[in-house]
Coordinates of C-alpha atoms and ligand atoms in Angstrom, one line a residue:
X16 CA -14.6 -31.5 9.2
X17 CA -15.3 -29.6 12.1
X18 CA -13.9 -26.3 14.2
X19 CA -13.4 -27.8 17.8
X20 CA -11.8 -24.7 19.2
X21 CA -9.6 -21.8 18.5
X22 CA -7.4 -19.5 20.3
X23 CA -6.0 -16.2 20.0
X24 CA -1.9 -15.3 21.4
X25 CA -0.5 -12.0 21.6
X26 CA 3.0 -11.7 22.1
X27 CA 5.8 -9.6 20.9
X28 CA 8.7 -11.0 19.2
X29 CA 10.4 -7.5 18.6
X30 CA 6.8 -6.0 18.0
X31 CA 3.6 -7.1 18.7
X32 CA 1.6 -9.9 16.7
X33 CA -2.1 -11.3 17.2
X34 CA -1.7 -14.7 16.1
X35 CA -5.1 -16.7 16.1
X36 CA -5.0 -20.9 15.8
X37 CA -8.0 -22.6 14.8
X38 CA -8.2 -26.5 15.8
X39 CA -10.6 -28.9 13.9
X40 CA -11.8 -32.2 15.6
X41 CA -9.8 -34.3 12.9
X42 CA -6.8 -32.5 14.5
X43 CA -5.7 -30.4 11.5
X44 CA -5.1 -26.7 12.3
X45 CA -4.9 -23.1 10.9
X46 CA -2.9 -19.7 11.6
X47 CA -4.3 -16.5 10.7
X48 CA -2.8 -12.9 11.7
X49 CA -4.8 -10.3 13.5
X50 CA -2.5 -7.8 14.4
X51 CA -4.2 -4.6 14.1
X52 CA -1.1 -1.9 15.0
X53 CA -1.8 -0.1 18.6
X54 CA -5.0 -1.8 18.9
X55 CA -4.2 -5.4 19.3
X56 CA -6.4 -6.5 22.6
X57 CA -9.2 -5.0 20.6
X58 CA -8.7 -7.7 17.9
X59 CA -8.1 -10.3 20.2
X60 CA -11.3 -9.0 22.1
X61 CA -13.7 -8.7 19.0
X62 CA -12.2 -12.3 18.5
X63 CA -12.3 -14.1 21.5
X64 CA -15.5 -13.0 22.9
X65 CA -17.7 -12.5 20.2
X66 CA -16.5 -14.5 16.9
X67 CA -15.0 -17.4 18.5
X68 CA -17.7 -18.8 19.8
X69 CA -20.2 -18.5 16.8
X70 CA -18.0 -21.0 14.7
X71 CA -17.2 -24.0 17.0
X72 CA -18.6 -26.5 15.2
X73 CA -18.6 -25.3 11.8
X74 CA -17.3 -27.2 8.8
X75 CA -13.9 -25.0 7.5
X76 CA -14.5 -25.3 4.3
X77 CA -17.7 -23.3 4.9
X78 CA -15.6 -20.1 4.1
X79 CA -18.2 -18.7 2.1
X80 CA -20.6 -18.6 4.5
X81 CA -18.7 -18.2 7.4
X82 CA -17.5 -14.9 6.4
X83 CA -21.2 -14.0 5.0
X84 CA -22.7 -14.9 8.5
X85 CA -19.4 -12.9 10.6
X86 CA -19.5 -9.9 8.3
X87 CA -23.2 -9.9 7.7
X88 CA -24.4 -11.2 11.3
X89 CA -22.8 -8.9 13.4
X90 CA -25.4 -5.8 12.5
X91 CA -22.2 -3.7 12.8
X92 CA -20.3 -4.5 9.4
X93 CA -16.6 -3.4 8.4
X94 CA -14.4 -1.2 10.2
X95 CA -10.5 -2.0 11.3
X96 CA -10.7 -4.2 14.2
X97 CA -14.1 -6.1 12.7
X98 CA -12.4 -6.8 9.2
X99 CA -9.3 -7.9 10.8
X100 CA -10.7 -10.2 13.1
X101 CA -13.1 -11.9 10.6
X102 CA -9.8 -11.8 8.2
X103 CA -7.7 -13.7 10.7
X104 CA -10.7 -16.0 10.8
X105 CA -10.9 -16.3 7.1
X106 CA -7.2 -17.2 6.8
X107 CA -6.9 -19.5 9.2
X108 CA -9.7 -21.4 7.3
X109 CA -8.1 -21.4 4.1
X110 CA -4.6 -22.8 5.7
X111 CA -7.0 -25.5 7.2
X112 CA -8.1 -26.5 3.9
X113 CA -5.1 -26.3 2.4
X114 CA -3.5 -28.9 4.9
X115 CA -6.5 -30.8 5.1
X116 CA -6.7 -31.7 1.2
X117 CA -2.4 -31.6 1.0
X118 CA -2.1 -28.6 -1.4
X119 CA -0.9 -25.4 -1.2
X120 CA -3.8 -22.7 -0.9
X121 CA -2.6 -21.1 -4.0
X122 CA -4.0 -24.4 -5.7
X123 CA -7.3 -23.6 -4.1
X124 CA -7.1 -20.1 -5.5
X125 CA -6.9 -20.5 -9.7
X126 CA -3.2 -22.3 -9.2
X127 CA -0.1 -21.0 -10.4
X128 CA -0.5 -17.6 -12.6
X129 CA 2.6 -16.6 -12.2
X130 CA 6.4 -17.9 -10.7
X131 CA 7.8 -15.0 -9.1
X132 CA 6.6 -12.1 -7.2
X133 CA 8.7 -8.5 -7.4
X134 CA 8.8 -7.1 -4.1
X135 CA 9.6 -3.9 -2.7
X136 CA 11.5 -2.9 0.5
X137 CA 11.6 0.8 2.4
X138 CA 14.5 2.7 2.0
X139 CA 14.7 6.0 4.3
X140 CA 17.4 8.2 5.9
X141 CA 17.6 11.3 7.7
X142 CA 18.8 13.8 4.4
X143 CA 18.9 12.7 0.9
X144 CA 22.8 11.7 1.1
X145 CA 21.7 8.9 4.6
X146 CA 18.8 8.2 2.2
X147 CA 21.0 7.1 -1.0
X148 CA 23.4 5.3 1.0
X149 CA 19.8 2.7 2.0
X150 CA 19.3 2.8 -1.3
X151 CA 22.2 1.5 -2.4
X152 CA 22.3 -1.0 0.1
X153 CA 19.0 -2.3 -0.7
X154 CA 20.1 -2.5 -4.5
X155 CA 22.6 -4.6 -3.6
X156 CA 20.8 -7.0 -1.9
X157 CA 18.9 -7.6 -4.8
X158 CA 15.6 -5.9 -5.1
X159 CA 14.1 -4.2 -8.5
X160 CA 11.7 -1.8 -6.6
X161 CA 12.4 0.6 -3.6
X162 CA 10.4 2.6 -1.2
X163 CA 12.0 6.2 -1.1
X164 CA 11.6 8.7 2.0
X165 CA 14.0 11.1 3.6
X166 CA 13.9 13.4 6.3
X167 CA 12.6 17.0 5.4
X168 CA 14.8 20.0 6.9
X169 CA 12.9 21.7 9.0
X170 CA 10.9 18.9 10.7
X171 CA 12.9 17.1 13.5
X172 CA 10.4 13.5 13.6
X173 CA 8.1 12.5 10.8
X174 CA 6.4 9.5 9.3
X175 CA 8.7 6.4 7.5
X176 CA 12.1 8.2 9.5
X177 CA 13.8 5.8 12.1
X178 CA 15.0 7.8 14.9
X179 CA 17.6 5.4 15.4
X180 CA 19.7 3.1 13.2
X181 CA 17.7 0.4 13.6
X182 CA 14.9 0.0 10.8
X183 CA 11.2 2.1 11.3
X184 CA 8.7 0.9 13.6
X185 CA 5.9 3.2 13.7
X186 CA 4.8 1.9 17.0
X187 CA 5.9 3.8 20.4
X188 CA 5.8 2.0 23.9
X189 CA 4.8 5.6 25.7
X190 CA 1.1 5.0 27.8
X191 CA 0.2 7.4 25.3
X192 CA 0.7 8.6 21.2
X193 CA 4.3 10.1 20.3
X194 CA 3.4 13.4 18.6
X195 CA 5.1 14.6 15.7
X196 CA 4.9 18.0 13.9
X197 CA 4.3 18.3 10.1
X198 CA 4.6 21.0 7.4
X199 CA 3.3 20.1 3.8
X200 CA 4.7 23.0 2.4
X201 CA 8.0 22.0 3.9
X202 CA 7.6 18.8 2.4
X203 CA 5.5 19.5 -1.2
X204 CA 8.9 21.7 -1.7
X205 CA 11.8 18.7 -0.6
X206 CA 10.5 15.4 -2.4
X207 CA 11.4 16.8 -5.8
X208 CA 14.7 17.3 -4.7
X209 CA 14.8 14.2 -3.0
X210 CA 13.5 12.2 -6.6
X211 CA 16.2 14.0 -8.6
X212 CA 19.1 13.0 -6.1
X213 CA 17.9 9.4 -6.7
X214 CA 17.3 9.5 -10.4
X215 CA 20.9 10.9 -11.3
X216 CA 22.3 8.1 -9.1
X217 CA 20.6 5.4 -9.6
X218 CA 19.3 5.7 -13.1
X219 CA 16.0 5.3 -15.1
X220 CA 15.6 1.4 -14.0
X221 CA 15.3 1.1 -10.0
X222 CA 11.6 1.3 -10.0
X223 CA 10.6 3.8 -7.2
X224 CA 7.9 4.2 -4.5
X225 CA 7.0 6.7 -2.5
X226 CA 4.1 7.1 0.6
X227 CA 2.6 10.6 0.9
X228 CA 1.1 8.5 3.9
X229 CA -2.9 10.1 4.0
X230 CA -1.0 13.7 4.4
X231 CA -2.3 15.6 1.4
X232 CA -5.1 17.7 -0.4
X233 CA -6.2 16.3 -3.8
X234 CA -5.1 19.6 -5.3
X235 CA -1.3 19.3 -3.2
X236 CA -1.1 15.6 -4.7
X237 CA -1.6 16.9 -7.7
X238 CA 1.2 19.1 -7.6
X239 CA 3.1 16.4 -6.3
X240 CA 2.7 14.1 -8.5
X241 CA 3.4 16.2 -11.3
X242 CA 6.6 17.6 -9.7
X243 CA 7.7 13.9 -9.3
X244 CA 6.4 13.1 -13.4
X245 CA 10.6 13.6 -14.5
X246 CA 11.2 10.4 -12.4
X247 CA 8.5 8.3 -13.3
X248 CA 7.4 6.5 -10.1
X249 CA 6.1 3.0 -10.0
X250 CA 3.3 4.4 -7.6
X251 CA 2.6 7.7 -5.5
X252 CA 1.1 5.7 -2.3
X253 CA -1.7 7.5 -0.2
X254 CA -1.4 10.6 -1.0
X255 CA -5.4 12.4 0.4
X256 CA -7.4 10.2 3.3
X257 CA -9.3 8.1 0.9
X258 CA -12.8 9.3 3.0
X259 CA -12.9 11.1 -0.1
X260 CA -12.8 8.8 -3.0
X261 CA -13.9 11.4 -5.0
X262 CA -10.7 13.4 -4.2
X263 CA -8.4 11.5 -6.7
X264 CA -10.6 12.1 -9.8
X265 CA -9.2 15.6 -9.4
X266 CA -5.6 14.3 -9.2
X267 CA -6.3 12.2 -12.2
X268 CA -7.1 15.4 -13.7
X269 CA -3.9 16.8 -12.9
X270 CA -1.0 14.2 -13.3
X271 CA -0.2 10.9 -15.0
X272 CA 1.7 9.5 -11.6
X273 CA 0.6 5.9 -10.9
X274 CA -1.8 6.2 -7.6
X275 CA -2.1 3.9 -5.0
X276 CA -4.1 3.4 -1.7
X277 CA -5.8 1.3 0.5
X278 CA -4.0 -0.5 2.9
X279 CA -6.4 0.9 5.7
X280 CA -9.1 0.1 3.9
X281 CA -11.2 -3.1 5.1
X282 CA -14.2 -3.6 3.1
X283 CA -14.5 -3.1 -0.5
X284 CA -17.1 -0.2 -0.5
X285 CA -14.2 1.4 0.4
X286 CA -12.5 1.3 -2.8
X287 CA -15.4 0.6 -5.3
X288 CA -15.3 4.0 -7.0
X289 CA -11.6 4.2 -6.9
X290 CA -11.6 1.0 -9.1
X291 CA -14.6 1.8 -11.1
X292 CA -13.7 5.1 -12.2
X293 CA -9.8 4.1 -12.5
X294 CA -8.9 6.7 -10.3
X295 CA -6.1 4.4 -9.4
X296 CA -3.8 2.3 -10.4
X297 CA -2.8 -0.6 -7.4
X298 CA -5.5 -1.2 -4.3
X299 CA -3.1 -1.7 -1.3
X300 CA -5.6 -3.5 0.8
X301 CA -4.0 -6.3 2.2
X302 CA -5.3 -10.4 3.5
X303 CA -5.7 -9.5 7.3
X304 CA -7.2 -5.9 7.1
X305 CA -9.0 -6.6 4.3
X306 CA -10.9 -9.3 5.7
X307 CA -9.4 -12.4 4.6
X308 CA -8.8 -14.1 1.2
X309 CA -12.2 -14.4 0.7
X310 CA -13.1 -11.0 0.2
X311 CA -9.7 -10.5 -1.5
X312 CA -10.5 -12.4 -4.2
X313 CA -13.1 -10.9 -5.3
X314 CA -11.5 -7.0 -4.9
X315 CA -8.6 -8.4 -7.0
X316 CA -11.7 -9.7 -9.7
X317 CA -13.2 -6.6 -10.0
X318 CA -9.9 -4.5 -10.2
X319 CA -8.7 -6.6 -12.5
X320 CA -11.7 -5.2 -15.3
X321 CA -10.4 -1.6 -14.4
X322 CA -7.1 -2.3 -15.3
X323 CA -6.1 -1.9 -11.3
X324 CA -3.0 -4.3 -9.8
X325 CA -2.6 -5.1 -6.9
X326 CA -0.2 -3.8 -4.0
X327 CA -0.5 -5.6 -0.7
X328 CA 1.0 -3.8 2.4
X329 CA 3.1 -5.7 3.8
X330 CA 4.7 -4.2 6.8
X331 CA 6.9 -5.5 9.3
X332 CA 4.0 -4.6 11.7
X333 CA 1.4 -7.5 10.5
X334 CA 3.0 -10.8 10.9
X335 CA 4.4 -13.8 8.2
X336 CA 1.3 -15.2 8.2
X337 CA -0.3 -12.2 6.5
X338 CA 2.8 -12.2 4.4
X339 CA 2.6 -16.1 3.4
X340 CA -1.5 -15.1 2.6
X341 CA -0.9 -12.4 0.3
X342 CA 1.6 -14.4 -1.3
X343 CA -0.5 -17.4 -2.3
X344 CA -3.0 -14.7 -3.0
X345 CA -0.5 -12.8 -5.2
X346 CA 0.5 -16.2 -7.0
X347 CA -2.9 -16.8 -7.8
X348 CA -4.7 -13.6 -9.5
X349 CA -4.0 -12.4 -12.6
X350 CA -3.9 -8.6 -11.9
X351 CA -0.8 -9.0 -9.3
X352 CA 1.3 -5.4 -8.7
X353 CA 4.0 -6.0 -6.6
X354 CA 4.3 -7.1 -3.0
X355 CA 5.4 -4.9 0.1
X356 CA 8.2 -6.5 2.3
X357 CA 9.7 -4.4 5.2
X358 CA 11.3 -7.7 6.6
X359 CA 10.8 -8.4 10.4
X360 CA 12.3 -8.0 13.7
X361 CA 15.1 -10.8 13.9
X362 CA 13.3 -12.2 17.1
X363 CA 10.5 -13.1 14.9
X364 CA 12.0 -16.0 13.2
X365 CA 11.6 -17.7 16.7
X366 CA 8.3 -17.6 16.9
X367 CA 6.5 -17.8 13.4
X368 CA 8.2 -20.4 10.7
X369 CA 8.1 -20.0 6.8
X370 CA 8.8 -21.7 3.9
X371 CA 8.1 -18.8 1.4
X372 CA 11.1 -18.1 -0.4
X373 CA 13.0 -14.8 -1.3
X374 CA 16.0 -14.2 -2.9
X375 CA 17.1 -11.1 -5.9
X376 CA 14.4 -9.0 -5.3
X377 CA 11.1 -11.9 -5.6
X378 CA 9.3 -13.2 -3.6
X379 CA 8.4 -17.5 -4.8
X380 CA 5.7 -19.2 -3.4
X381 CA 6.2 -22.8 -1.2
X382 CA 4.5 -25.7 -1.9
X383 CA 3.7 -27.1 1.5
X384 CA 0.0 -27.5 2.3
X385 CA -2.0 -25.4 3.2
X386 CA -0.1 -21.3 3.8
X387 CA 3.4 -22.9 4.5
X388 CA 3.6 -21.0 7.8
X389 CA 4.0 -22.2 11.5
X390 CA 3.6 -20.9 14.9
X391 CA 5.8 -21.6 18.5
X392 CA 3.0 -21.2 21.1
X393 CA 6.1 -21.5 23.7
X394 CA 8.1 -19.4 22.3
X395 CA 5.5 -17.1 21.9
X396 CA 5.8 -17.1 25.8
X397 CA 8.9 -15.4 25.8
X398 CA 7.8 -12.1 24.1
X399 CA 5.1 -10.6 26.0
X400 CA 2.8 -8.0 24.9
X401 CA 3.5 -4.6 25.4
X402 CA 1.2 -1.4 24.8
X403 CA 2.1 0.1 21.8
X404 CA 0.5 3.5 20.1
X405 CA 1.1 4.4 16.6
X406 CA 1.8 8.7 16.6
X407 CA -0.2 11.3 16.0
X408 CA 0.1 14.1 14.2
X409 CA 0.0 17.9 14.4
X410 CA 0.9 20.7 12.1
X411 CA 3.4 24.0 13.0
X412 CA 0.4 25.9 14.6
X413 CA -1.2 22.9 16.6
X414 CA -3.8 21.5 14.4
X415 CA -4.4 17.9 14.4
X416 CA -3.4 16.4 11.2
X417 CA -3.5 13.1 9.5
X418 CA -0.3 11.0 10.2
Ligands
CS2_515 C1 3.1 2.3 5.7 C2 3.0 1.4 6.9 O1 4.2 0.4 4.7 C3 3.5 1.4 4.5 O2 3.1 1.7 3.4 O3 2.0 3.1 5.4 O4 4.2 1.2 7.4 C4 2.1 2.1 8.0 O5 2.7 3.3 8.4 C5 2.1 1.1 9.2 O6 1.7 -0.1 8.7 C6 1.3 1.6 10.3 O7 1.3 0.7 11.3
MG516 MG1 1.7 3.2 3.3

């Protein structure tokens, strides 16, 4: 087989998406998803005008070296917009040769290791009574494992709260970042609270999440997590910017919460001493911003020795076809966590087309060749792009803070 050309579409079906669409000569095509969130035309960039042309005329079932010579060839390896480019590349590969040779790419991946996925959802409110109402509401709907965040008193606008009713999306349209104001103490004091309210409600069975979202010290996360111990989490999700792998060690010394991070991580130097010192539990890194399957598959392999699951992030803001990737991926490995699922805008189902299936809380995987997914290039048409910023983040006395 050959590539004959590819092309990359941005459009906006309730949010933005980078969709990229590989064409071989024998007419058989791939999707992958490069949506990078508030810096899409710098994906579609690093994509169009410098890794396109390098593999027109490559055989797609090269993925090996393709991603070798992309990650390796450019000089200038890893970082967020690289590794999602090349991992929208890399997917779009593996759909091809999943069509091409009729099977599912889970088949291509070590087959069928498991028949259902869990999956977790986001549940968030305003106070702690808005938050248990979501809660419940997402319990009856049938999932397992929830997402908890609230609103903290004292802060007006913070990370994971939707300022309206309609569900979060990070992403503001201003020409430049929202900013937001955050106090740890504030929060260090509330989630406790927060994890108690659910617990009496809800029971010991719900499994529960929380994201500390990149905002605390190692030694503040370790007060954390033992604070939250009484209501045994499934996973306390980025709680220190993971610049500092080291960091964790010392809340391993402090707390027996489950740890997770990783979903901005995009090579697997990143979380090498995470794993290998099992100063984690779940690697969040997920298909597109981790680079593709290919280099997936091999930071599932080695988590797997150090006891690590995995967690892919999964939010509504990188498309189905990242969704459809991590689940073939998630089929496929033994040391499978649990899968992240915000849902998507409803204008998305015009665009992208699925045949995943999900129903009581689990995620099953289709059968169709190849990543089951499709894409409406004209439909596409109808949601243009629009600048987008994720916020940023400031503490009571001005500092800029992680957000
Ligand atoms: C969050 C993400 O889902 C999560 O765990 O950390 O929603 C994250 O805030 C967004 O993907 C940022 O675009
Ligand atoms: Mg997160």
């Amino acid at each position: 087989m050959k590539i004959k050309s590819a092309k990359v579409i941005i459009c906006s079906p309730g949010r933005n998406y980078v969709t990229l669409k590989i064409e071989t000569e024998e007419g058989v095509y791939g999707l992958g998803d490069a949506t990078l969130n508030g810096r899409e035309k710098a994906v579609a960039s690093y994509l169009e005008d410098h890794l396109i042309p390098c593999i027109i005329g490559r055989d797609p079932f090269d993925t090996e070296d393709i991603w070798q010579y992309l990650y390796k060839g450019a000089y200038w390896r890893g970082g967020a917009v690289t590794m999602a480019a090349i991992g929208a590349i890399d997917t779009a590969l593996w759909d091809i040769k999943g069509k091409a040779l009729g099977v599912p790419v889970y088949k291509l991946l070590g087959g069928k290791s498991r028949h259902k996925m869990m999956a977790y959802t986001h549940a968030q409110g305003k106070n702690i009574e808005e938050t248990l109402q979501k809660i419940e509401e997402i319990v009856n709907r049938g999932y397992k494992a929830v997402r908890v965040q609230s609103g903290i008193p004292g802060m007006e606008n913070i990370y994971g709260i939707s300022k309206t009713d309609d569900n979060y999306e990070p992403a503001g349209t201003g020409l430049k970042p929202d900013e937001e104001v955050w106090s740890t103490e504030k929060y260090l004091n509330y989630v406790p609270k927060l994890f108690a309210a659910v617990r009496e409600k809800f029971g010991d069975d719900l499994h529960l999440l929380h994201d500390a979202h990149h905002r605390l010290t190692p030694i503040e996360a370790a007060r954390l997590g033992k604070s939250l111990e009484p209501y045994h989490l499934f996973w306390l999700e980025d709680t220190v910017p993971a610049e500092l792998q080291e960091g964790f060690k010392t809340i391993r010394q402090h707390t027996t919460i489950p740890l997770s991070v990783g979903e901005i991580f995009n090579t697997i130097s990143q979380c090498t001493d995470l794993i290998t010192n099992q100063w984690i539990d779940y690697i969040r890194m997920t298909i597109t911003h981790g680079g593709g399957i290919t280099p997936m598959m091999k930071i599932a392999h080695l988590a797997e020795i150090y006891h690590v699951k995995t967690g892919c992030h999964g939010p509504s803001d990188l498309s189905p076809v990242n969704l459809a990737a991590c689940l073939h991926f998630g089929t496929a490995i033994n040391n499978f966590g649990i899968q992240e699922y915000m849902g998507f805008p409803n204008e998305v189902s015009n665009v992208f087309s699925t045949d995943y299936k999900f129903s009581d809380g689990f995620f099953t995987i289709s059968e169709s060749p190849g990543l089951g997914v499709d894409f409406d290039e004209e439909k596409a048409k109808e949601y243009p792009y629009k600048q987008a910023y994720l916020p940023i983040n400031r503490l009571e006395d001005g500092t800029l803070y992680s957000w």
